[in-house]
C-alpha atoms as a printed R data frame, in Angstrom:
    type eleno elety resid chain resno       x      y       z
1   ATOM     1    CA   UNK     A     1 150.021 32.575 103.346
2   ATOM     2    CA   UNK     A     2 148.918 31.672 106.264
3   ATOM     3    CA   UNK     A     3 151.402 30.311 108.940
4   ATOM     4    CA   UNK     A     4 150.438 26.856 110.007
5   ATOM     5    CA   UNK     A     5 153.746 26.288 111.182
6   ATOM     6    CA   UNK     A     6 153.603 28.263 114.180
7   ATOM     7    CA   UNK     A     7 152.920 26.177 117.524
8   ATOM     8    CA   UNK     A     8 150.082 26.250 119.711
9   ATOM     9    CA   UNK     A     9 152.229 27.493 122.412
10  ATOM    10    CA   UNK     A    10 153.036 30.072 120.755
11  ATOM    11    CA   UNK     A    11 150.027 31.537 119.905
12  ATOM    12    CA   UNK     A    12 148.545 30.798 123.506
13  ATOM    13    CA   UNK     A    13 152.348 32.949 124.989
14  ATOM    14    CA   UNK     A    14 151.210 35.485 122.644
15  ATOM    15    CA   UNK     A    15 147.852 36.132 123.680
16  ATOM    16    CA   UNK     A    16 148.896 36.140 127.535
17  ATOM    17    CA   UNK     A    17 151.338 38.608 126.592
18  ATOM    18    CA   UNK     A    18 148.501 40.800 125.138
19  ATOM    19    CA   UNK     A    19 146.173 40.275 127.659
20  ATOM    20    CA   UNK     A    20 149.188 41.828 130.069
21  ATOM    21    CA   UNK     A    21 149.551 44.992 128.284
22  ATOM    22    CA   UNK     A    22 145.485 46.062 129.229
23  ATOM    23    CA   UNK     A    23 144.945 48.233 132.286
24  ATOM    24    CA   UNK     A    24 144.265 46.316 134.856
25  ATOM    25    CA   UNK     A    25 142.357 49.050 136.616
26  ATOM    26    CA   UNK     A    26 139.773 50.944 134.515
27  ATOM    27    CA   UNK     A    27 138.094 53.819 134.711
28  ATOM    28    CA   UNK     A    28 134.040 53.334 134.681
29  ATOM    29    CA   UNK     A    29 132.307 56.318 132.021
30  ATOM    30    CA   UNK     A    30 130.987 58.662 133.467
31  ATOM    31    CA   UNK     A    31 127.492 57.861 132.807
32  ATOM    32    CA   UNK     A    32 128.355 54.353 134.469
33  ATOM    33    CA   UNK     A    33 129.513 56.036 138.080
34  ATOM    34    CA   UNK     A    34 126.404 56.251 139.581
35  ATOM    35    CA   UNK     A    35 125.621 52.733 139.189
36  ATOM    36    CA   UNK     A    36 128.916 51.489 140.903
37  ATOM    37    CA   UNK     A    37 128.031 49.794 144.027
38  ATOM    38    CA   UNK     A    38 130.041 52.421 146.522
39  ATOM    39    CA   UNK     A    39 128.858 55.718 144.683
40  ATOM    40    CA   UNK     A    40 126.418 57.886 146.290
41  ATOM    41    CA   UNK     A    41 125.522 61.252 146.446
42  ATOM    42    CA   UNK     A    42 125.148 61.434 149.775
43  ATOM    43    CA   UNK     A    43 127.499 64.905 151.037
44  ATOM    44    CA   UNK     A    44 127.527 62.745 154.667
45  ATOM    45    CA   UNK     A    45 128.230 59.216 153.402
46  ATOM    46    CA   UNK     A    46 131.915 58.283 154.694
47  ATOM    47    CA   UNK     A    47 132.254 55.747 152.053
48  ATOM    48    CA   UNK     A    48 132.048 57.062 148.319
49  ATOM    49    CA   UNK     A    49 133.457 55.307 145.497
50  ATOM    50    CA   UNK     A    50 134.184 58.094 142.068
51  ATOM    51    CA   UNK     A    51 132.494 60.577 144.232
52  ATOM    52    CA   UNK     A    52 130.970 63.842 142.247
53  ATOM    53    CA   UNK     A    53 132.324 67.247 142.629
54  ATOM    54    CA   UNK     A    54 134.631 66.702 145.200
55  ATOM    55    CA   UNK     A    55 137.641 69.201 144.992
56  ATOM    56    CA   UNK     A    56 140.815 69.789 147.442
57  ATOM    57    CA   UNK     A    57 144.102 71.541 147.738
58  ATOM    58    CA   UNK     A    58 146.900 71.337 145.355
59  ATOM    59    CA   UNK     A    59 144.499 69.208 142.622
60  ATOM    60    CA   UNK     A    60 146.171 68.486 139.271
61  ATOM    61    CA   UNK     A    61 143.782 69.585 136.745
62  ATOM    62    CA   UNK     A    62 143.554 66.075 135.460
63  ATOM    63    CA   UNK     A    63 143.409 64.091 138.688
64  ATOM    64    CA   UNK     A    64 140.633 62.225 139.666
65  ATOM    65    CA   UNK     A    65 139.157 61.104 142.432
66  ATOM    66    CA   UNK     A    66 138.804 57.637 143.089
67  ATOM    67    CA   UNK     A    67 137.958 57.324 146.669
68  ATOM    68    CA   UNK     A    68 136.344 59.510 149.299
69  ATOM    69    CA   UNK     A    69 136.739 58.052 153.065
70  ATOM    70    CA   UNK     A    70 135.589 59.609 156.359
71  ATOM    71    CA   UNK     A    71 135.134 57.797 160.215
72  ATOM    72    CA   UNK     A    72 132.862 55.321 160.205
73  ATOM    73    CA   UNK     A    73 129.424 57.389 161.927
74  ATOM    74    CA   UNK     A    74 129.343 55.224 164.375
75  ATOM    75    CA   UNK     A    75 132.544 56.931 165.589
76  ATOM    76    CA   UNK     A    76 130.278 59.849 166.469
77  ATOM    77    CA   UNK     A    77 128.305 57.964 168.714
78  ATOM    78    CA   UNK     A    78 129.999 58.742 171.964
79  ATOM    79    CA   UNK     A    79 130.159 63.119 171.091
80  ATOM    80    CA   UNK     A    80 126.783 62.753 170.246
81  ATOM    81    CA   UNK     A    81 125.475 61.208 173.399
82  ATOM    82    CA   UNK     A    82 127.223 63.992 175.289
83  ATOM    83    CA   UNK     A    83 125.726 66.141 173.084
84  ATOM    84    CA   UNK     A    84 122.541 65.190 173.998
85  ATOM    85    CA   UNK     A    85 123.202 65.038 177.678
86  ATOM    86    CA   UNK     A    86 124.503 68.552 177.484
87  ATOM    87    CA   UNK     A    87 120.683 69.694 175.954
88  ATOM    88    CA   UNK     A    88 118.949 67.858 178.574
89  ATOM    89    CA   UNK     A    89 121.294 69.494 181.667
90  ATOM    90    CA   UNK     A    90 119.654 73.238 181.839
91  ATOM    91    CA   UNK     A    91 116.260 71.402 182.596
92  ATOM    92    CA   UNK     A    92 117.810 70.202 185.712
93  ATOM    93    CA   UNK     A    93 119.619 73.779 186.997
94  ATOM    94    CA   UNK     A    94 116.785 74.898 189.505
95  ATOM    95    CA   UNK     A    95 117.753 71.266 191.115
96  ATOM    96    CA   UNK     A    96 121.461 71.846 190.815
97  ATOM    97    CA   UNK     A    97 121.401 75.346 191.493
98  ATOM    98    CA   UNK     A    98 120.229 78.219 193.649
99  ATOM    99    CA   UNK     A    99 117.702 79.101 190.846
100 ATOM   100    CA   UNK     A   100 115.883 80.887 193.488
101 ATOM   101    CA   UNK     A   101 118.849 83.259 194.493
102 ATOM   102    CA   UNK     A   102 119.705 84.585 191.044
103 ATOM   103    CA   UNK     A   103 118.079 87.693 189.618
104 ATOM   104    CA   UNK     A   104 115.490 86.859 186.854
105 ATOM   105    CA   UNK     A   105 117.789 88.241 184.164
106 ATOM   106    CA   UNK     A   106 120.595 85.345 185.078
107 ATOM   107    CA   UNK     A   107 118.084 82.717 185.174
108 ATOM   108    CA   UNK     A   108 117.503 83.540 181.437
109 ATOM   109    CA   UNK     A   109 121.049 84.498 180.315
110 ATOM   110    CA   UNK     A   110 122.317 81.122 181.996
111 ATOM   111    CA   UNK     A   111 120.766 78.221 179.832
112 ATOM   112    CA   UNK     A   112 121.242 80.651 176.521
113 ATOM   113    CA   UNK     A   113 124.723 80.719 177.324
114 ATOM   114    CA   UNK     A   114 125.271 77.206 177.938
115 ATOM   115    CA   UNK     A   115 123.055 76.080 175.192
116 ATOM   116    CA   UNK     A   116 125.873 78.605 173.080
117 ATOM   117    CA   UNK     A   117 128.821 76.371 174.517
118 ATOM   118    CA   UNK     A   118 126.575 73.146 174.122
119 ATOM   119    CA   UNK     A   119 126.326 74.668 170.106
120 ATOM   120    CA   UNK     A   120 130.035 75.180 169.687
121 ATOM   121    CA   UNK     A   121 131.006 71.698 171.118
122 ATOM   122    CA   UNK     A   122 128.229 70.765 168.404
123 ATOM   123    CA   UNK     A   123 129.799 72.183 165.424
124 ATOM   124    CA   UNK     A   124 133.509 71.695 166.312
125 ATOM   125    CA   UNK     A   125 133.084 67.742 166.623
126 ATOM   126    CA   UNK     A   126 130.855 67.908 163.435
127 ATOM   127    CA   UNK     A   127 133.812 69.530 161.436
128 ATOM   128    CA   UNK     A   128 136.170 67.466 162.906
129 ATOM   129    CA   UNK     A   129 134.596 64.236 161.335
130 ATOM   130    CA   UNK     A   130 133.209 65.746 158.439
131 ATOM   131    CA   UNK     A   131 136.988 67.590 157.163
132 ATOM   132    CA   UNK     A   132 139.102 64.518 158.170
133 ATOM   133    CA   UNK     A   133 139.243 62.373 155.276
134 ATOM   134    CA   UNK     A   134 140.887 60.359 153.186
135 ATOM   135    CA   UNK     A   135 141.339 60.740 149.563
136 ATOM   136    CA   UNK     A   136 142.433 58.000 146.717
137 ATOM   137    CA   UNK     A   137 143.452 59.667 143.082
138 ATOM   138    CA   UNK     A   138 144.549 58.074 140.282
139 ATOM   139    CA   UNK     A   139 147.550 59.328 140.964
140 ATOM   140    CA   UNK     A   140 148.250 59.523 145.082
141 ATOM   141    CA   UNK     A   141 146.536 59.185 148.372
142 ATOM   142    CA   UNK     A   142 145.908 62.186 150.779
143 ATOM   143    CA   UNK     A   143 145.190 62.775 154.286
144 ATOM   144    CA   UNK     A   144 143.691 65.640 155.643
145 ATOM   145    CA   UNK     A   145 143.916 65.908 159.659
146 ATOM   146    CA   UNK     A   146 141.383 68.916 160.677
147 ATOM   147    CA   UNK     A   147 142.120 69.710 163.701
148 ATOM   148    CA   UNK     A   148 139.701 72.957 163.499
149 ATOM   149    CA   UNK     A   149 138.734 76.115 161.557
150 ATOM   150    CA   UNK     A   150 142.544 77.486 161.502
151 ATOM   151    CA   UNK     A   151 144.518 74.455 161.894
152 ATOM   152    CA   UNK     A   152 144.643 71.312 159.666
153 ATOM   153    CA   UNK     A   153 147.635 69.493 158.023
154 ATOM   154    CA   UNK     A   154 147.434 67.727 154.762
155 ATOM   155    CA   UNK     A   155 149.604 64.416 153.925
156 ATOM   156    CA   UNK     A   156 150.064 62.921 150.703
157 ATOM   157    CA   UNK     A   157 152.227 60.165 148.781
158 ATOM   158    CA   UNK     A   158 152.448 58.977 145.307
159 ATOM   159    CA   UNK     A   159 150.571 55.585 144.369
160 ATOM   160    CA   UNK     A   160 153.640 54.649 142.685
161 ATOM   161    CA   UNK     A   161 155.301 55.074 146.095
162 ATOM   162    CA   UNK     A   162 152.845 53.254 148.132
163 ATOM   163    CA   UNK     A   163 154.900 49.295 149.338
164 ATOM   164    CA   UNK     A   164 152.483 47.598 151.878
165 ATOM   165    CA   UNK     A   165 149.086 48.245 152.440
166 ATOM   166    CA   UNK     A   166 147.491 46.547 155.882
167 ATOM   167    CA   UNK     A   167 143.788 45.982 156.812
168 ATOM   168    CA   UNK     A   168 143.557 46.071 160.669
169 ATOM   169    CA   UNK     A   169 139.655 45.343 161.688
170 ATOM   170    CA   UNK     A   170 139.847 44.636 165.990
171 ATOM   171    CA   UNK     A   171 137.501 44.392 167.885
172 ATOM   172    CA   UNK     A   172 133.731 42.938 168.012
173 ATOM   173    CA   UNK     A   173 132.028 46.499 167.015
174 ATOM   174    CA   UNK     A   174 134.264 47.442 164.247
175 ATOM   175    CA   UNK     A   175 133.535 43.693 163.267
176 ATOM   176    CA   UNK     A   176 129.846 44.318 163.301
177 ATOM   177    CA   UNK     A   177 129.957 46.948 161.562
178 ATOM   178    CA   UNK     A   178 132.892 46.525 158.991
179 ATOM   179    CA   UNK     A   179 135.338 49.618 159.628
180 ATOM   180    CA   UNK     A   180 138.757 49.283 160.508
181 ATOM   181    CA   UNK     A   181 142.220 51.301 159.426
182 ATOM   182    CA   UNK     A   182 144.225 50.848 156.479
183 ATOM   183    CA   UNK     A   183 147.642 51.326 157.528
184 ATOM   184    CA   UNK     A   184 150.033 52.541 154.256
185 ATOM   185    CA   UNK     A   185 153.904 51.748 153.991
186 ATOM   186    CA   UNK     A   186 155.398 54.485 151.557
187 ATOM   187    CA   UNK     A   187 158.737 55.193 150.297
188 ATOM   188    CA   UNK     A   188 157.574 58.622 150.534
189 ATOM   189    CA   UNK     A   189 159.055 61.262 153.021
190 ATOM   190    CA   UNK     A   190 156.623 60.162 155.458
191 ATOM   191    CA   UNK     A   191 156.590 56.461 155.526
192 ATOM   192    CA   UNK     A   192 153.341 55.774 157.411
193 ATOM   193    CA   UNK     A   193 150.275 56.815 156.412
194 ATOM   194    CA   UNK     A   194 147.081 55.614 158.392
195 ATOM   195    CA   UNK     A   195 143.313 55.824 157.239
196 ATOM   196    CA   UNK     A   196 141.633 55.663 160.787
197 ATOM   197    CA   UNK     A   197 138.344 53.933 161.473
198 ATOM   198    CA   UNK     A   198 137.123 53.560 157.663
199 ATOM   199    CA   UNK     A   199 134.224 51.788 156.304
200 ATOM   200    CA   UNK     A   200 135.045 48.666 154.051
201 ATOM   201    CA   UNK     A   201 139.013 48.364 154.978
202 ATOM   202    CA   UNK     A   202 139.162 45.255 153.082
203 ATOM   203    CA   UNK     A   203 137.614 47.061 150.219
204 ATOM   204    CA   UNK     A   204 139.842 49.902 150.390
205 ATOM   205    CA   UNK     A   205 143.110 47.763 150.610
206 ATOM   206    CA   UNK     A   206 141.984 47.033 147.532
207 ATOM   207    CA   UNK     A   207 141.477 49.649 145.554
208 ATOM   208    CA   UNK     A   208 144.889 50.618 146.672
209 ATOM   209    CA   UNK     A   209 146.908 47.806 145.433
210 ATOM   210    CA   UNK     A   210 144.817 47.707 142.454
211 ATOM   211    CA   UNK     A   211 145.703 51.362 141.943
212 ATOM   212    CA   UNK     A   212 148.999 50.789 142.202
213 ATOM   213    CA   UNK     A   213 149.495 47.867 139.590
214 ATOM   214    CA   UNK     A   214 147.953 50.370 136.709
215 ATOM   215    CA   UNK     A   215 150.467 52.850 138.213
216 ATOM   216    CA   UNK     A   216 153.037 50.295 137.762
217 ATOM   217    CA   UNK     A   217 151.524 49.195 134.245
218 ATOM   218    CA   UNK     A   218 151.202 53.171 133.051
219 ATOM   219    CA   UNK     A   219 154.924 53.394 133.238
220 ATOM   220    CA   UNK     A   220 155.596 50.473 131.438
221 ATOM   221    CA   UNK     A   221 153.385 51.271 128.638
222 ATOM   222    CA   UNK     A   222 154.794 55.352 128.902
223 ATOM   223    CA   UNK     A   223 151.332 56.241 129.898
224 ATOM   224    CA   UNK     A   224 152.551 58.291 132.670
225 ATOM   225    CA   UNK     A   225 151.064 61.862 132.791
């Protein structure tokens, strides 16, 4: 029989209450990922949203990666320009220099040598900006600081843990061109955690609050893994 009796109220409470219980933060197929606007396979891009085959230290098997973050590029731009200095200077040693006084053998070894240190300042600011990132699970965020090839120091908190989350975008070039940091409040041992110079901070804030309301929702449901 059916029950007529029952208010319109009712059945309206009822259907918010349902509408509740869904994730509010779902998980694309994977067929779907590379159509998300964010998602590239680009190995450089410092923005990638469910990147592809991205693995790091200390992974649950199960985790996922949500978000991949780097420097904005146009944080390179003042390395590279010294960069590029530094391959124009050997043209201008027999100006600087006693060219004239050195045996033939120097005036070789000299620009090979400093096009070796130009090289190694090369590289070093490379892997600096392409190892720092910033990773968003489905489960916590991490921060790798490279600092270089034998030093680097890893920070990570739970989402669950994260309690403020802070866009910071000053200044007219990071206006321009839409990076900022994303500064994290945690109730985790370390209570700051700051993703520096970031493309899309507004976006990323985002995706971190959002992240942490299905957190929230998982345990309510006993979805927790």
């Amino acid at each position: 029989m059916p029950d007529v009796f029952i208010s319109e109220e009712k059945t309206k409470s009822s259907k918010l209450k349902s509408s509740k219980t869904k994730p509010f933060f779902v998980e694309p197929k994977e067929s779907e990922r590379h159509r998300l606007p964010g998602h590239t396979h680009n190995p450089l891009a410092a923005f990638c949203y469910y990147p592809d085959f991205v693995r790091f230290v200390n992974a649950d098997p199960e985790e996922k990666v949500v978000l991949l973050l780097r420097r904005h590029p146009i944080t390179n731009l003042q390395w590279l320009v010294t960069a590029f200095l530094m391959l124009l200077a050997p043209s201008f040693f027999p100006i600087i220099l006693p060219y004239e006084l050195l045996p033939p053998g120097f005036q070789i070894i000299l620009p090979l040598v400093w096009y070796l240190i130009t090289f190694a300042f090369i590289l070093e600011k490379f892997l600096s900006w392409f190892f720092h990132v910033n990773i968003v699970t489905d489960e916590r965020i991490i921060e790798v600081d490279f600092f270089n090839l034998v030093s680097r120091e890893i920070t990570d908190a739970n989402i669950d843990q994260i309690q403020d989350v802070t866009p910071r975008v000053v200044g007219s070039i990071r206006t321009f061109f839409n990076f900022g940091d994303v500064v994290i409040q945690t109730a985790a041992s370390i209570p700051l955690i700051t993703f520096e110079a970031v493309p899309n901070p507004d976006k990323v804030a985002r995706i971190l609050r959002e992240s942490r309301i299905e957190e929230e929702q998982e345990k309510l449901e006993g979805r927790v893994r």
